Short mmCIF file of C-alpha atoms and ligand atoms in Angstrom, two decimals:
data_model
loop_
_atom_site.label_atom_id
_atom_site.label_comp_id
_atom_site.label_asym_id
_atom_site.label_seq_id
_atom_site.Cartn_x
_atom_site.Cartn_y
_atom_site.Cartn_z
CA MET U 127 25.66 21.47 38.35
CA SER U 128 28.71 19.84 39.94
CA GLY U 129 30.06 16.38 39.14
CA PRO U 130 28.49 13.78 36.88
CA ARG U 131 24.81 13.01 37.36
CA GLY U 132 23.63 9.45 37.27
CA ILE U 133 20.36 7.91 36.16
CA ALA U 134 17.66 5.76 37.73
CA LEU U 135 14.77 3.98 36.03
CA ARG U 136 11.69 5.16 37.88
CA SER U 137 8.91 3.23 36.14
CA CYS U 138 7.98 1.27 33.04
CA GLY U 139 4.83 0.72 31.01
CA ILE U 140 3.87 -1.24 27.92
CA ALA U 141 1.30 -1.34 25.15
CA VAL U 142 0.50 -4.19 22.76
CA PRO U 143 -2.21 -4.45 20.12
CA GLU U 144 -5.36 -6.38 21.07
CA LYS U 145 -5.22 -8.71 18.09
CA VAL U 146 -3.57 -12.04 18.96
CA LEU U 147 -2.12 -14.17 16.16
CA THR U 148 -1.40 -17.74 17.29
CA ASN U 149 0.92 -20.24 15.63
CA ASP U 150 -2.16 -22.17 14.50
CA ASP U 151 -3.55 -19.00 12.88
CA LEU U 152 -0.32 -18.75 10.86
CA ALA U 153 -0.30 -22.47 10.05
CA ALA U 154 -3.71 -22.00 8.43
CA THR U 155 -2.17 -19.87 5.65
CA LEU U 156 1.54 -20.78 5.69
CA ASP U 157 3.50 -24.02 5.22
CA THR U 158 4.40 -24.20 8.91
CA THR U 159 3.25 -25.81 12.16
CA ASP U 160 2.82 -24.83 15.79
CA ALA U 161 5.37 -27.56 16.64
CA TRP U 162 8.06 -26.11 14.33
CA ILE U 163 7.59 -22.53 15.54
CA THR U 164 7.51 -23.54 19.21
CA GLU U 165 10.53 -25.80 18.98
CA ARG U 166 12.70 -23.52 16.82
CA THR U 167 11.77 -20.13 18.31
CA GLY U 168 9.83 -20.51 21.58
CA ILE U 169 7.05 -18.32 20.17
CA LYS U 170 3.42 -19.37 20.75
CA GLU U 171 1.62 -16.18 19.76
CA ARG U 172 2.21 -12.52 18.90
CA ARG U 173 0.20 -9.28 18.82
CA VAL U 174 -0.29 -7.38 15.56
CA GLY U 175 -1.85 -4.04 14.72
CA GLY U 176 -1.82 -0.41 15.69
CA THR U 177 0.64 2.24 14.62
CA THR U 178 4.09 2.89 16.01
CA SER U 179 3.09 6.29 17.42
CA THR U 180 -0.15 5.17 19.10
CA LEU U 181 1.51 2.15 20.74
CA ALA U 182 4.42 4.34 21.86
CA ALA U 183 2.10 6.98 23.33
CA GLU U 184 0.07 4.35 25.17
CA ALA U 185 3.19 2.77 26.70
CA GLY U 186 4.59 6.23 27.53
CA SER U 187 1.38 7.29 29.20
CA ARG U 188 1.42 4.13 31.41
CA ALA U 189 5.04 4.73 32.42
CA LEU U 190 4.23 8.35 33.33
CA GLU U 191 1.19 7.27 35.33
CA ARG U 192 3.16 4.65 37.26
CA ALA U 193 5.87 7.21 38.04
CA GLY U 194 3.18 9.60 39.31
CA LEU U 195 4.34 12.19 36.78
CA ARG U 196 2.54 14.47 34.35
CA ALA U 197 3.43 15.12 30.72
CA GLU U 198 4.94 18.51 31.61
CA ASP U 199 7.51 16.83 33.89
CA ILE U 200 9.35 15.30 30.90
CA ASP U 201 12.45 17.12 29.52
CA VAL U 202 13.24 14.92 26.50
CA LEU U 203 11.41 12.20 24.56
CA VAL U 204 13.48 9.48 22.89
CA VAL U 205 11.68 7.01 20.62
CA ALA U 206 13.75 3.98 19.59
CA THR U 207 12.22 2.41 16.50
CA THR U 208 13.01 0.84 13.14
CA THR U 209 9.43 1.20 11.93
CA PRO U 210 8.59 4.92 12.13
CA ASP U 211 5.11 6.00 11.06
CA ALA U 212 6.67 8.03 8.23
CA ILE U 213 10.09 9.00 6.90
CA ALA U 214 9.41 12.53 8.19
CA PRO U 215 8.55 13.81 10.68
CA ALA U 216 10.05 11.64 13.40
CA THR U 217 7.52 9.38 15.13
CA ALA U 218 8.59 11.14 18.32
CA SER U 219 6.84 14.30 17.04
CA THR U 220 3.50 12.47 16.90
CA VAL U 221 4.09 10.79 20.26
CA GLN U 222 4.99 14.16 21.80
CA ASP U 223 1.73 15.62 20.56
CA LEU U 224 -0.37 12.60 21.62
CA LEU U 225 1.09 12.74 25.14
CA GLY U 226 0.84 16.52 25.40
CA LEU U 227 4.51 16.98 26.28
CA ARG U 228 5.95 20.49 26.46
CA GLN U 229 8.02 21.83 23.52
CA VAL U 230 10.99 19.75 24.67
CA GLY U 231 13.43 17.80 22.52
CA ALA U 232 11.86 14.77 20.85
CA PHE U 233 13.60 12.48 18.37
CA ASP U 234 13.74 8.96 16.92
CA LEU U 235 16.70 6.65 17.23
CA ASN U 236 17.24 3.63 14.96
CA ALA U 237 19.67 0.95 16.10
CA GLY U 238 17.64 -2.08 15.02
CA CYS U 239 16.64 -4.39 17.85
CA SER U 240 19.37 -2.76 20.01
CA GLY U 241 17.43 0.52 19.88
CA PHE U 242 16.23 0.46 23.49
CA MET U 243 19.79 -0.15 24.73
CA TYR U 244 21.16 2.69 22.62
CA GLY U 245 18.31 4.88 23.90
CA LEU U 246 19.23 4.06 27.48
CA VAL U 247 22.83 5.12 26.99
CA VAL U 248 21.89 8.27 25.03
CA SER U 249 19.46 9.14 27.83
CA ALA U 250 22.22 8.75 30.42
CA GLY U 251 24.28 11.21 28.35
CA LEU U 252 21.38 13.69 28.19
CA VAL U 253 20.94 13.44 31.95
CA ALA U 254 24.67 13.99 32.48
CA THR U 255 24.38 17.24 30.53
CA GLY U 256 21.31 18.58 32.32
CA ALA U 257 18.01 16.80 31.55
CA ASP U 258 16.11 15.79 34.70
CA ARG U 259 13.53 13.37 33.32
CA ILE U 260 13.48 11.48 30.05
CA LEU U 261 10.76 9.34 28.56
CA LEU U 262 12.39 6.54 26.57
CA VAL U 263 10.15 4.37 24.40
CA GLY U 264 11.18 1.24 22.49
CA VAL U 265 8.51 0.54 19.89
CA ASP U 266 8.11 -1.37 16.64
CA THR U 267 5.38 -2.54 14.32
CA LEU U 268 7.36 -5.13 12.35
CA SER U 269 4.07 -6.55 11.04
CA ARG U 270 3.93 -3.59 8.65
CA ILE U 271 7.22 -4.53 6.95
CA THR U 272 6.59 -8.28 6.93
CA ASP U 273 5.69 -10.38 3.92
CA TRP U 274 2.97 -12.53 5.47
CA ASP U 275 3.55 -15.17 2.77
CA ASP U 276 7.19 -15.60 3.86
CA ARG U 277 7.20 -18.27 6.58
CA LYS U 278 10.82 -17.55 7.50
CA ILE U 279 9.90 -14.08 8.80
CA ALA U 280 6.14 -14.13 9.39
CA VAL U 281 6.34 -16.61 12.27
CA LEU U 282 8.87 -14.47 14.15
CA VAL U 283 7.53 -10.94 14.34
CA GLY U 284 5.09 -9.06 16.55
CA ASP U 285 4.14 -5.46 17.40
CA GLY U 286 4.45 -3.64 20.72
CA ALA U 287 5.91 -0.82 22.78
CA GLY U 288 7.62 -0.45 26.13
CA ALA U 289 8.53 2.79 27.87
CA VAL U 290 10.60 3.82 30.87
CA VAL U 291 10.89 7.06 32.80
CA ILE U 292 14.55 7.83 33.39
CA GLU U 293 15.41 10.26 36.14
CA ALA U 294 18.54 12.13 37.19
CA VAL U 295 20.10 11.12 40.48
CA GLU U 296 22.85 12.85 42.38
CA GLY U 297 25.64 10.50 43.36
CA PRO U 298 26.36 7.07 41.90
CA SER U 299 24.39 6.15 38.80
CA ASN U 300 22.10 3.15 38.77
CA LEU U 301 23.59 2.51 35.32
CA LEU U 302 26.73 0.73 36.52
CA SER U 303 28.17 -0.02 33.09
CA HIS U 304 27.31 -0.13 29.42
CA ASN U 305 28.79 -0.87 26.03
CA LEU U 306 27.49 -0.17 22.53
CA HIS U 307 28.72 -1.98 19.42
CA SER U 308 28.05 -2.08 15.71
CA ASP U 309 29.64 -3.87 12.76
CA GLY U 310 28.34 -2.22 9.61
CA SER U 311 30.02 -4.82 7.40
CA LEU U 312 27.28 -7.20 8.60
CA ARG U 313 24.38 -4.95 7.58
CA HIS U 314 23.40 -7.40 4.80
CA LEU U 315 22.36 -9.98 7.43
CA LEU U 316 19.14 -8.13 8.29
CA TYR U 317 17.61 -5.32 6.29
CA CYS U 318 14.50 -3.73 4.84
CA GLU U 319 14.67 -1.33 1.88
CA HIS U 320 12.22 1.56 1.49
CA GLY U 321 8.85 0.10 0.57
CA GLY U 322 10.18 -3.46 0.87
CA TYR U 323 9.92 -6.31 3.34
CA LEU U 324 12.16 -7.47 6.14
CA TRP U 325 14.81 -9.98 5.09
CA MET U 326 17.35 -11.79 7.21
CA ASP U 327 19.93 -14.53 7.22
CA GLY U 328 18.55 -16.18 10.34
CA GLN U 329 21.21 -18.83 10.83
CA GLU U 330 24.11 -16.41 10.53
CA ILE U 331 22.51 -13.89 12.89
CA PHE U 332 21.81 -16.71 15.34
CA ARG U 333 25.46 -17.74 15.41
CA LYS U 334 26.78 -14.20 15.70
CA ALA U 335 24.16 -13.12 18.23
CA VAL U 336 25.07 -15.74 20.81
CA ARG U 337 28.76 -14.86 20.55
CA VAL U 338 28.41 -11.06 20.72
CA VAL U 339 25.77 -11.13 23.46
CA VAL U 340 28.02 -13.24 25.68
CA GLU U 341 31.10 -11.08 24.95
CA SER U 342 29.37 -7.76 25.57
CA ALA U 343 27.51 -9.05 28.63
CA GLU U 344 30.79 -10.25 30.16
CA GLN U 345 32.36 -6.88 29.37
CA ALA U 346 29.44 -5.09 31.07
CA LEU U 347 29.72 -7.33 34.16
CA ALA U 348 33.48 -6.75 34.39
CA ASP U 349 33.10 -2.98 33.93
CA ALA U 350 30.45 -2.89 36.66
CA GLY U 351 32.71 -4.94 38.94
CA VAL U 352 30.01 -7.56 39.56
CA GLY U 353 29.68 -11.28 38.88
CA VAL U 354 26.82 -13.29 37.34
CA ASP U 355 25.65 -14.33 40.79
CA ASP U 356 25.02 -10.68 41.65
CA ILE U 357 22.56 -10.40 38.74
CA ALA U 358 18.94 -10.85 39.82
CA MET U 359 17.63 -10.97 36.27
CA LEU U 360 18.97 -11.18 32.72
CA VAL U 361 16.76 -9.04 30.46
CA PRO U 362 17.72 -9.97 26.89
CA HIS U 363 16.39 -9.03 23.46
CA GLN U 364 13.69 -11.53 22.52
CA ALA U 365 14.51 -12.85 19.04
CA ASN U 366 14.58 -16.58 19.67
CA ARG U 367 14.26 -18.54 22.90
CA ARG U 368 17.16 -20.75 21.82
CA ILE U 369 19.44 -17.69 21.51
CA ILE U 370 18.38 -16.58 25.00
CA GLN U 371 19.01 -20.07 26.39
CA ALA U 372 22.39 -20.46 24.68
CA ALA U 373 23.58 -17.04 25.88
CA GLY U 374 22.24 -17.67 29.40
CA GLN U 375 23.99 -21.04 29.61
CA ARG U 376 27.32 -19.59 28.49
CA LEU U 377 27.00 -16.72 30.94
CA GLY U 378 25.95 -19.05 33.76
CA ILE U 379 22.53 -17.44 34.32
CA PRO U 380 19.68 -19.98 34.62
CA GLU U 381 16.33 -19.48 32.89
CA GLU U 382 14.61 -18.83 36.25
CA ARG U 383 16.65 -15.61 36.40
CA THR U 384 15.91 -14.62 32.80
CA ALA U 385 13.04 -12.39 31.67
CA ILE U 386 11.27 -14.15 28.79
CA VAL U 387 8.16 -12.92 26.99
CA ILE U 388 8.92 -14.17 23.47
CA ASP U 389 6.28 -16.90 23.87
CA ARG U 390 3.55 -14.23 24.08
CA TYR U 391 4.87 -11.42 21.88
CA GLY U 392 7.37 -12.85 19.35
CA ASN U 393 10.20 -10.60 18.21
CA THR U 394 9.08 -6.99 18.77
CA SER U 395 12.50 -5.47 17.95
CA SER U 396 13.09 -2.22 19.91
CA ALA U 397 10.16 -3.05 22.23
CA SER U 398 11.31 -6.50 23.31
CA ILE U 399 13.63 -5.51 26.18
CA PRO U 400 11.18 -3.10 27.88
CA LEU U 401 8.35 -5.65 27.36
CA ALA U 402 10.47 -8.26 29.15
CA LEU U 403 11.48 -5.78 31.87
CA ASP U 404 7.88 -4.73 32.52
CA ASP U 405 6.80 -8.36 32.83
CA ALA U 406 9.59 -9.12 35.33
CA VAL U 407 8.70 -6.04 37.40
CA GLU U 408 4.93 -6.58 37.28
CA THR U 409 5.21 -10.26 38.29
CA GLY U 410 7.35 -9.24 41.28
CA ARG U 411 10.45 -11.02 40.00
CA VAL U 412 12.42 -7.75 40.00
CA LYS U 413 12.50 -5.64 43.13
CA ASP U 414 13.92 -2.28 44.09
CA GLY U 415 17.70 -2.47 44.30
CA ASP U 416 18.04 -5.61 42.13
CA LEU U 417 20.85 -5.70 39.58
CA LEU U 418 19.75 -6.34 36.00
CA LEU U 419 21.83 -7.33 32.99
CA PHE U 420 20.40 -6.02 29.71
CA CYS U 421 21.57 -7.38 26.33
CA GLY U 422 20.38 -6.35 22.89
CA PHE U 423 21.36 -7.22 19.30
CA GLY U 424 19.91 -6.75 15.85
CA ALA U 425 20.13 -5.04 12.47
CA GLY U 426 23.36 -3.18 11.79
CA MET U 427 24.60 -5.52 13.03
CA SER U 428 24.34 -3.74 16.36
CA TRP U 429 24.64 -5.06 19.89
CA ALA U 430 24.88 -3.64 23.39
CA SER U 431 24.81 -4.59 27.05
CA ALA U 432 24.35 -2.78 30.34
CA VAL U 433 24.24 -3.48 34.07
CA LEU U 434 21.60 -1.43 35.84
CA ARG U 435 20.20 -1.30 39.35
CA TRP U 436 16.41 -1.30 39.22
CA GLY U 437 14.47 1.39 41.11
CA SER U 438 15.19 4.84 42.41
O1 LIG P 200 15.94 -9.61 16.12
C1 LIG P 200 17.26 -9.82 15.80
C2 LIG P 200 17.57 -10.60 14.61
N1 LIG P 200 16.93 -11.88 14.41
C3 LIG P 200 17.37 -12.99 15.00
O2 LIG P 200 18.12 -13.00 15.90
C4 LIG P 200 16.89 -14.31 14.42
C5 LIG P 200 17.99 -15.33 14.48
N2 LIG P 200 17.67 -16.57 13.81
C6 LIG P 200 16.73 -17.45 14.24
O3 LIG P 200 16.06 -17.20 15.22
C7 LIG P 200 16.60 -18.77 13.51
O4 LIG P 200 17.66 -18.92 12.61
C8 LIG P 200 15.23 -18.89 12.75
C9 LIG P 200 14.10 -19.05 13.73
C10 LIG P 200 15.04 -17.69 11.85
C11 LIG P 200 15.25 -20.16 11.87
O5 LIG P 200 15.51 -21.29 12.68
P1 LIG P 200 16.61 -22.35 12.25
O6 LIG P 200 16.60 -23.40 13.27
O7 LIG P 200 17.89 -21.60 12.03
O8 LIG P 200 16.01 -22.91 10.91
P2 LIG P 200 16.69 -22.94 9.46
O9 LIG P 200 16.70 -21.60 8.86
O10 LIG P 200 17.98 -23.71 9.55
O11 LIG P 200 15.67 -23.84 8.67
C12 LIG P 200 15.50 -25.22 8.97
C13 LIG P 200 14.41 -25.78 8.07
C14 LIG P 200 14.58 -25.40 6.61
O12 LIG P 200 14.12 -26.48 5.83
P3 LIG P 200 15.18 -27.52 5.18
O13 LIG P 200 16.11 -26.69 4.35
O14 LIG P 200 15.89 -28.15 6.35
O15 LIG P 200 14.32 -28.44 4.43
C15 LIG P 200 13.61 -24.25 6.44
O16 LIG P 200 13.15 -24.14 5.13
O17 LIG P 200 13.15 -25.25 8.49
C16 LIG P 200 12.49 -24.67 7.36
N3 LIG P 200 11.69 -23.55 7.84
C17 LIG P 200 10.45 -23.70 8.32
N4 LIG P 200 9.68 -24.79 8.47
C18 LIG P 200 8.45 -24.61 8.99
C19 LIG P 200 12.04 -22.24 7.90
N5 LIG P 200 11.03 -21.53 8.43
C20 LIG P 200 10.03 -22.41 8.69
C21 LIG P 200 8.74 -22.30 9.23
N6 LIG P 200 7.98 -23.40 9.37
N7 LIG P 200 8.23 -21.10 9.62
#
């Protein structure tokens, strides 16, 4: 091997549970309304159910199929999740078995809602050191760690998975730039103890999220040597439509050039960025060669951005 090897995203695929939970369904048992949830979050409905490993395997299988690859073509499996099936083994072990992958490396990665972004950068590192094809899955089943009597959290979360096949390319990488960040002194803003429920200081995260997303996105643009007008689509973490709008406005990227699926899926944590990416690709809004700006943030507090050229 001579010189650094770059990466390209060859395909994506998603899986969401069949069960739809609308705002009105929640308003039937909680002191909330469709109007409040829609106005404050942009969420209309979410999917709930399934296990982390089965959703991940389903999304992974779709991504493989779309890439025209078989299970044996994959060299490493990375599963980004905050809601593993069990403490041990890693959920990746179950996903590996369900997909029938070879005895290749398979591991979980937990970086809160930034998990997919961290997985992307880790995958680029694995490719640089020899892996040819990586299956990266962002998956979470937040419904399992949600107190459904707590209206502050229950209206926000949903379950889902999104996967991408990452391939080695010789020559310039399609990953033009990236940055990863974490501030562990802010870990109290969003957490879930063993056996407990998700808790967060929503207002504080909201404030911090807009600031760090804009800062890291601008850093990623500068490092890639491109401007906002070169970006075909902003693909942000889907935690709140107002956060997406505020960050987009400050960056100068209009909503027409922003991938948004929060209305249908709620906050799916590690799955939200690949769910948004898949939607943009499947609706023809992202084409081969387009530049994408990814931004994630979440528990940790972690955040990350990347500029990536879509397609191989
Ligand atoms: O995935 C990464 C991490 N998560 C995030 O990024 C989430 C960031 N935060 C947010 O998205 C927003 O802060 C929330 C959606 C969580 C909350 O929206 P908000 O506009 O910040 O509302 P708030 O917490 O300031 O609450 C406003 C009012 C309060 O009532 P009072 O004190 O004004 O009487 C809440 O009790 O809304 C009340 N409220 C609700 N009302 C109806 C809180 N939740 C609900 C609800 N339905 N579900």
